[in-house]
Amino acid sequence: MSLRKLTALAVYATLALAVYAIESAVPPLVPLPGIKLGLANVVTLILLQQYTAKDAFLVLTVRILLSALLFGQALSLLYSLAGGIVSFAVMCPSNRLLRRKLPFLTGALGGLSHNLAQLLTAYAVTSTAGVLVYLPYMAASGILAGLFTGLCAHFAGRYLIPHTK
Amino acid sequence: MENQKEYKITVVIISALLGLILTASLAAIFRPVSDGTGCIADIYQDGNLLASIPLDGKGAPYQFTVTGENGCFNEIQVCPHSIGILSADCPDKLCVNQGFIDRLGLPIVCLPNKLVIRLREADSGAVDAVAY
């Protein structure tokens, strides 16, 4: 990894962490756990567009671990990791399938899978089938939030200098 | 040219799939919910049924506290027609902010303390009330 790339990725990780911190400081709009915009995903989507999947995954993991270290508890790390890894596993191939052109579709798929993974984690943690009542809420909010973050990534990507080796 | 066609089909399939899931979810969210007069509140901790409280409009409001591992607690308020969490030691207080529930639908969930309060209709599964 070149020094230039390392620095760029570090800046992206800082940006993701800052966005995450600001978003978690804003009180939630809906009094349901797990429903939020997930603005930090904008950074992951931009990296998937302009860098390689490996770089995007690196920044995602650094962001999740640092945010848990700085603001979170052990349990929120579990939810973040489950959501982050599963949504990445969905976004990476779908981004390739969509030829990196339609980040809002990739984002919607990512948001959906992120929320489904977190819901399943909640099911595993509480071992109560009752949390599955949230399924439609989580699915709908995941898709809508993913569309929004995807559009953010789409427009932000226009103003960024494309990565050169 | 063939590739371009394939790409378009992929995009249409993914969009249709997402649209379908979104429509189904919204339909499930906005479906009519039966009103909860005469329903029973089940309180679960870590998946175990702790108590079943009938919300039948009789009796005065009262409070009690559910404690869990590591000394965590949720103070629960029972009203004649509704139930809610008054205070808790969890960091996010989402369960408290959810307020009181009085109809079937979303349960109150406190993930850090593994506590779930769910309403069900009084006549459905009356036997479950004694299954401790």
JSON list of C-alpha atoms in Angstrom, two decimals, chain A residues 10-149:
[
{"chain": "A", "resi": 10, "resn": "ALA", "atom": "CA", "xyz": [-6.92, 7.05, 7.10]},
{"chain": "A", "resi": 11, "resn": "VAL", "atom": "CA", "xyz": [-8.71, 10.31, 6.23]},
{"chain": "A", "resi": 12, "resn": "TYR", "atom": "CA", "xyz": [-11.74, 8.34, 5.06]},
{"chain": "A", "resi": 13, "resn": "ALA", "atom": "CA", "xyz": [-11.76, 6.33, 8.31]},
{"chain": "A", "resi": 14, "resn": "THR", "atom": "CA", "xyz": [-11.61, 9.55, 10.32]},
{"chain": "A", "resi": 15, "resn": "LEU", "atom": "CA", "xyz": [-14.43, 11.00, 8.23]},
{"chain": "A", "resi": 16, "resn": "ALA", "atom": "CA", "xyz": [-16.58, 7.90, 8.82]},
{"chain": "A", "resi": 17, "resn": "LEU", "atom": "CA", "xyz": [-15.88, 8.03, 12.55]},
{"chain": "A", "resi": 18, "resn": "ALA", "atom": "CA", "xyz": [-16.76, 11.75, 12.74]},
{"chain": "A", "resi": 19, "resn": "VAL", "atom": "CA", "xyz": [-19.99, 11.25, 10.79]},
{"chain": "A", "resi": 20, "resn": "TYR", "atom": "CA", "xyz": [-20.87, 8.31, 13.05]},
{"chain": "A", "resi": 21, "resn": "ALA", "atom": "CA", "xyz": [-20.19, 10.39, 16.18]},
{"chain": "A", "resi": 22, "resn": "ILE", "atom": "CA", "xyz": [-22.29, 13.32, 14.95]},
{"chain": "A", "resi": 23, "resn": "GLU", "atom": "CA", "xyz": [-25.15, 11.04, 13.97]},
{"chain": "A", "resi": 24, "resn": "SER", "atom": "CA", "xyz": [-25.22, 9.27, 17.33]},
{"chain": "A", "resi": 25, "resn": "ALA", "atom": "CA", "xyz": [-25.24, 12.65, 19.12]},
{"chain": "A", "resi": 26, "resn": "VAL", "atom": "CA", "xyz": [-28.50, 13.60, 17.38]},
{"chain": "A", "resi": 27, "resn": "PRO", "atom": "CA", "xyz": [-31.52, 12.21, 19.22]},
{"chain": "A", "resi": 28, "resn": "PRO", "atom": "CA", "xyz": [-33.28, 9.47, 17.25]},
{"chain": "A", "resi": 29, "resn": "LEU", "atom": "CA", "xyz": [-36.31, 10.50, 15.19]},
{"chain": "A", "resi": 30, "resn": "VAL", "atom": "CA", "xyz": [-38.20, 7.28, 15.83]},
{"chain": "A", "resi": 31, "resn": "PRO", "atom": "CA", "xyz": [-38.28, 5.74, 19.32]},
{"chain": "A", "resi": 32, "resn": "LEU", "atom": "CA", "xyz": [-37.33, 2.33, 18.00]},
{"chain": "A", "resi": 33, "resn": "PRO", "atom": "CA", "xyz": [-33.89, 0.83, 18.49]},
{"chain": "A", "resi": 34, "resn": "GLY", "atom": "CA", "xyz": [-31.89, 0.38, 15.32]},
{"chain": "A", "resi": 35, "resn": "ILE", "atom": "CA", "xyz": [-33.68, 2.83, 13.05]},
{"chain": "A", "resi": 36, "resn": "LYS", "atom": "CA", "xyz": [-31.27, 5.48, 11.84]},
{"chain": "A", "resi": 37, "resn": "LEU", "atom": "CA", "xyz": [-29.81, 6.84, 8.64]},
{"chain": "A", "resi": 38, "resn": "GLY", "atom": "CA", "xyz": [-26.43, 5.14, 8.93]},
{"chain": "A", "resi": 39, "resn": "LEU", "atom": "CA", "xyz": [-24.58, 8.05, 7.38]},
{"chain": "A", "resi": 40, "resn": "ALA", "atom": "CA", "xyz": [-21.22, 6.39, 7.97]},
{"chain": "A", "resi": 41, "resn": "ASN", "atom": "CA", "xyz": [-22.22, 3.98, 5.23]},
{"chain": "A", "resi": 42, "resn": "VAL", "atom": "CA", "xyz": [-21.73, 6.84, 2.74]},
{"chain": "A", "resi": 43, "resn": "VAL", "atom": "CA", "xyz": [-17.99, 6.46, 3.25]},
{"chain": "A", "resi": 44, "resn": "THR", "atom": "CA", "xyz": [-18.12, 2.69, 2.69]},
{"chain": "A", "resi": 45, "resn": "LEU", "atom": "CA", "xyz": [-20.09, 3.22, -0.52]},
{"chain": "A", "resi": 46, "resn": "ILE", "atom": "CA", "xyz": [-17.67, 5.86, -1.82]},
{"chain": "A", "resi": 47, "resn": "LEU", "atom": "CA", "xyz": [-14.74, 3.56, -1.13]},
{"chain": "A", "resi": 48, "resn": "LEU", "atom": "CA", "xyz": [-16.49, 0.67, -2.89]},
{"chain": "A", "resi": 49, "resn": "GLN", "atom": "CA", "xyz": [-16.95, 2.96, -5.90]},
{"chain": "A", "resi": 50, "resn": "GLN", "atom": "CA", "xyz": [-13.49, 4.42, -6.07]},
{"chain": "A", "resi": 51, "resn": "TYR", "atom": "CA", "xyz": [-11.19, 2.00, -4.31]},
{"chain": "A", "resi": 52, "resn": "THR", "atom": "CA", "xyz": [-11.08, -1.77, -3.95]},
{"chain": "A", "resi": 53, "resn": "ALA", "atom": "CA", "xyz": [-13.35, -3.93, -1.79]},
{"chain": "A", "resi": 54, "resn": "LYS", "atom": "CA", "xyz": [-10.38, -4.71, 0.46]},
{"chain": "A", "resi": 55, "resn": "ASP", "atom": "CA", "xyz": [-9.79, -1.01, 1.19]},
{"chain": "A", "resi": 56, "resn": "ALA", "atom": "CA", "xyz": [-13.47, -0.42, 1.90]},
{"chain": "A", "resi": 57, "resn": "PHE", "atom": "CA", "xyz": [-13.57, -3.38, 4.29]},
{"chain": "A", "resi": 58, "resn": "LEU", "atom": "CA", "xyz": [-10.44, -2.14, 6.07]},
{"chain": "A", "resi": 59, "resn": "VAL", "atom": "CA", "xyz": [-11.92, 1.32, 6.66]},
{"chain": "A", "resi": 60, "resn": "LEU", "atom": "CA", "xyz": [-15.25, -0.20, 7.76]},
{"chain": "A", "resi": 61, "resn": "THR", "atom": "CA", "xyz": [-13.61, -2.44, 10.37]},
{"chain": "A", "resi": 62, "resn": "VAL", "atom": "CA", "xyz": [-11.40, 0.36, 11.67]},
{"chain": "A", "resi": 63, "resn": "ARG", "atom": "CA", "xyz": [-14.42, 2.64, 11.97]},
{"chain": "A", "resi": 64, "resn": "ILE", "atom": "CA", "xyz": [-16.52, 0.04, 13.84]},
{"chain": "A", "resi": 65, "resn": "LEU", "atom": "CA", "xyz": [-13.74, -0.93, 16.26]},
{"chain": "A", "resi": 66, "resn": "LEU", "atom": "CA", "xyz": [-12.78, 2.69, 16.98]},
{"chain": "A", "resi": 67, "resn": "SER", "atom": "CA", "xyz": [-16.38, 3.80, 17.46]},
{"chain": "A", "resi": 68, "resn": "ALA", "atom": "CA", "xyz": [-16.97, 0.94, 19.91]},
{"chain": "A", "resi": 69, "resn": "LEU", "atom": "CA", "xyz": [-13.78, 1.89, 21.73]},
{"chain": "A", "resi": 70, "resn": "LEU", "atom": "CA", "xyz": [-14.68, 5.58, 21.90]},
{"chain": "A", "resi": 71, "resn": "PHE", "atom": "CA", "xyz": [-18.45, 5.68, 22.41]},
{"chain": "A", "resi": 72, "resn": "GLY", "atom": "CA", "xyz": [-19.88, 2.21, 22.70]},
{"chain": "A", "resi": 73, "resn": "GLN", "atom": "CA", "xyz": [-20.34, -0.73, 24.96]},
{"chain": "A", "resi": 74, "resn": "ALA", "atom": "CA", "xyz": [-19.49, -4.37, 24.27]},
{"chain": "A", "resi": 75, "resn": "LEU", "atom": "CA", "xyz": [-23.03, -5.15, 23.13]},
{"chain": "A", "resi": 76, "resn": "SER", "atom": "CA", "xyz": [-23.20, -2.32, 20.60]},
{"chain": "A", "resi": 77, "resn": "LEU", "atom": "CA", "xyz": [-19.93, -3.58, 19.10]},
{"chain": "A", "resi": 78, "resn": "LEU", "atom": "CA", "xyz": [-21.63, -6.93, 18.50]},
{"chain": "A", "resi": 79, "resn": "TYR", "atom": "CA", "xyz": [-24.54, -5.26, 16.68]},
{"chain": "A", "resi": 80, "resn": "SER", "atom": "CA", "xyz": [-22.27, -2.97, 14.65]},
{"chain": "A", "resi": 81, "resn": "LEU", "atom": "CA", "xyz": [-20.02, -5.84, 13.61]},
{"chain": "A", "resi": 82, "resn": "ALA", "atom": "CA", "xyz": [-22.93, -8.09, 12.62]},
{"chain": "A", "resi": 83, "resn": "GLY", "atom": "CA", "xyz": [-24.60, -5.33, 10.62]},
{"chain": "A", "resi": 84, "resn": "GLY", "atom": "CA", "xyz": [-21.38, -4.03, 9.11]},
{"chain": "A", "resi": 85, "resn": "ILE", "atom": "CA", "xyz": [-19.96, -7.36, 7.98]},
{"chain": "A", "resi": 86, "resn": "VAL", "atom": "CA", "xyz": [-23.22, -8.78, 6.60]},
{"chain": "A", "resi": 87, "resn": "SER", "atom": "CA", "xyz": [-24.09, -5.57, 4.74]},
{"chain": "A", "resi": 88, "resn": "PHE", "atom": "CA", "xyz": [-20.58, -5.44, 3.33]},
{"chain": "A", "resi": 89, "resn": "ALA", "atom": "CA", "xyz": [-20.87, -9.07, 2.19]},
{"chain": "A", "resi": 90, "resn": "VAL", "atom": "CA", "xyz": [-24.02, -8.07, 0.31]},
{"chain": "A", "resi": 91, "resn": "MET", "atom": "CA", "xyz": [-22.87, -4.68, -1.01]},
{"chain": "A", "resi": 92, "resn": "CYS", "atom": "CA", "xyz": [-19.52, -5.85, -2.37]},
{"chain": "A", "resi": 93, "resn": "PRO", "atom": "CA", "xyz": [-20.84, -8.35, -4.97]},
{"chain": "A", "resi": 94, "resn": "SER", "atom": "CA", "xyz": [-23.93, -6.27, -5.77]},
{"chain": "A", "resi": 95, "resn": "ASN", "atom": "CA", "xyz": [-21.74, -3.24, -6.40]},
{"chain": "A", "resi": 96, "resn": "ARG", "atom": "CA", "xyz": [-19.70, -5.32, -8.85]},
{"chain": "A", "resi": 97, "resn": "LEU", "atom": "CA", "xyz": [-22.90, -6.63, -10.44]},
{"chain": "A", "resi": 98, "resn": "LEU", "atom": "CA", "xyz": [-24.16, -3.06, -10.87]},
{"chain": "A", "resi": 99, "resn": "ARG", "atom": "CA", "xyz": [-20.77, -2.04, -12.33]},
{"chain": "A", "resi": 100, "resn": "ARG", "atom": "CA", "xyz": [-20.21, 0.61, -9.64]},
{"chain": "A", "resi": 101, "resn": "LYS", "atom": "CA", "xyz": [-22.75, 2.82, -11.34]},
{"chain": "A", "resi": 102, "resn": "LEU", "atom": "CA", "xyz": [-25.78, 2.78, -9.08]},
{"chain": "A", "resi": 103, "resn": "PRO", "atom": "CA", "xyz": [-24.67, 3.29, -5.48]},
{"chain": "A", "resi": 104, "resn": "PHE", "atom": "CA", "xyz": [-28.23, 3.94, -4.28]},
{"chain": "A", "resi": 105, "resn": "LEU", "atom": "CA", "xyz": [-29.29, 0.41, -5.22]},
{"chain": "A", "resi": 106, "resn": "THR", "atom": "CA", "xyz": [-26.17, -1.00, -3.59]},
{"chain": "A", "resi": 107, "resn": "GLY", "atom": "CA", "xyz": [-26.88, 1.18, -0.55]},
{"chain": "A", "resi": 108, "resn": "ALA", "atom": "CA", "xyz": [-30.50, 0.01, -0.31]},
{"chain": "A", "resi": 109, "resn": "LEU", "atom": "CA", "xyz": [-29.39, -3.64, -0.43]},
{"chain": "A", "resi": 110, "resn": "GLY", "atom": "CA", "xyz": [-26.75, -2.87, 2.18]},
{"chain": "A", "resi": 111, "resn": "GLY", "atom": "CA", "xyz": [-29.20, -1.06, 4.46]},
{"chain": "A", "resi": 112, "resn": "LEU", "atom": "CA", "xyz": [-31.69, -3.90, 4.22]},
{"chain": "A", "resi": 113, "resn": "SER", "atom": "CA", "xyz": [-29.13, -6.59, 4.99]},
{"chain": "A", "resi": 114, "resn": "HIS", "atom": "CA", "xyz": [-27.57, -4.46, 7.77]},
{"chain": "A", "resi": 115, "resn": "ASN", "atom": "CA", "xyz": [-30.91, -4.19, 9.57]},
{"chain": "A", "resi": 116, "resn": "LEU", "atom": "CA", "xyz": [-31.82, -7.83, 9.04]},
{"chain": "A", "resi": 117, "resn": "ALA", "atom": "CA", "xyz": [-28.46, -8.90, 10.49]},
{"chain": "A", "resi": 118, "resn": "GLN", "atom": "CA", "xyz": [-28.96, -6.63, 13.52]},
{"chain": "A", "resi": 119, "resn": "LEU", "atom": "CA", "xyz": [-32.47, -7.97, 14.04]},
{"chain": "A", "resi": 120, "resn": "LEU", "atom": "CA", "xyz": [-31.19, -11.55, 13.96]},
{"chain": "A", "resi": 121, "resn": "THR", "atom": "CA", "xyz": [-28.48, -10.58, 16.44]},
{"chain": "A", "resi": 122, "resn": "ALA", "atom": "CA", "xyz": [-31.14, -9.07, 18.70]},
{"chain": "A", "resi": 123, "resn": "TYR", "atom": "CA", "xyz": [-33.07, -12.32, 18.37]},
{"chain": "A", "resi": 124, "resn": "ALA", "atom": "CA", "xyz": [-29.98, -14.30, 19.34]},
{"chain": "A", "resi": 125, "resn": "VAL", "atom": "CA", "xyz": [-29.19, -12.00, 22.29]},
{"chain": "A", "resi": 126, "resn": "THR", "atom": "CA", "xyz": [-32.69, -11.77, 23.79]},
{"chain": "A", "resi": 127, "resn": "SER", "atom": "CA", "xyz": [-33.76, -15.24, 22.53]},
{"chain": "A", "resi": 128, "resn": "THR", "atom": "CA", "xyz": [-37.25, -13.81, 22.24]},
{"chain": "A", "resi": 129, "resn": "ALA", "atom": "CA", "xyz": [-39.18, -14.36, 19.04]},
{"chain": "A", "resi": 130, "resn": "GLY", "atom": "CA", "xyz": [-41.07, -11.15, 19.89]},
{"chain": "A", "resi": 131, "resn": "VAL", "atom": "CA", "xyz": [-38.32, -8.92, 18.50]},
{"chain": "A", "resi": 132, "resn": "LEU", "atom": "CA", "xyz": [-39.14, -10.30, 15.04]},
{"chain": "A", "resi": 133, "resn": "VAL", "atom": "CA", "xyz": [-42.24, -8.07, 15.14]},
{"chain": "A", "resi": 134, "resn": "TYR", "atom": "CA", "xyz": [-39.76, -5.35, 14.18]},
{"chain": "A", "resi": 135, "resn": "LEU", "atom": "CA", "xyz": [-39.04, -7.09, 10.87]},
{"chain": "A", "resi": 136, "resn": "PRO", "atom": "CA", "xyz": [-41.18, -4.86, 8.60]},
{"chain": "A", "resi": 137, "resn": "TYR", "atom": "CA", "xyz": [-39.96, -1.70, 10.37]},
{"chain": "A", "resi": 138, "resn": "MET", "atom": "CA", "xyz": [-36.33, -2.72, 10.05]},
{"chain": "A", "resi": 139, "resn": "ALA", "atom": "CA", "xyz": [-36.70, -3.81, 6.43]},
{"chain": "A", "resi": 140, "resn": "ALA", "atom": "CA", "xyz": [-38.48, -0.64, 5.31]},
{"chain": "A", "resi": 141, "resn": "SER", "atom": "CA", "xyz": [-36.19, 1.73, 7.21]},
{"chain": "A", "resi": 142, "resn": "GLY", "atom": "CA", "xyz": [-33.11, -0.15, 5.98]},
{"chain": "A", "resi": 143, "resn": "ILE", "atom": "CA", "xyz": [-34.12, 0.21, 2.34]},
{"chain": "A", "resi": 144, "resn": "LEU", "atom": "CA", "xyz": [-35.08, 3.89, 2.68]},
{"chain": "A", "resi": 145, "resn": "ALA", "atom": "CA", "xyz": [-31.98, 4.83, 4.67]},
{"chain": "A", "resi": 146, "resn": "GLY", "atom": "CA", "xyz": [-29.83, 2.85, 2.20]},
{"chain": "A", "resi": 147, "resn": "LEU", "atom": "CA", "xyz": [-31.34, 4.70, -0.76]},
{"chain": "A", "resi": 148, "resn": "PHE", "atom": "CA", "xyz": [-30.56, 7.99, 0.97]},
{"chain": "A", "resi": 149, "resn": "THR", "atom": "CA", "xyz": [-26.97, 7.15, 1.88]}
]
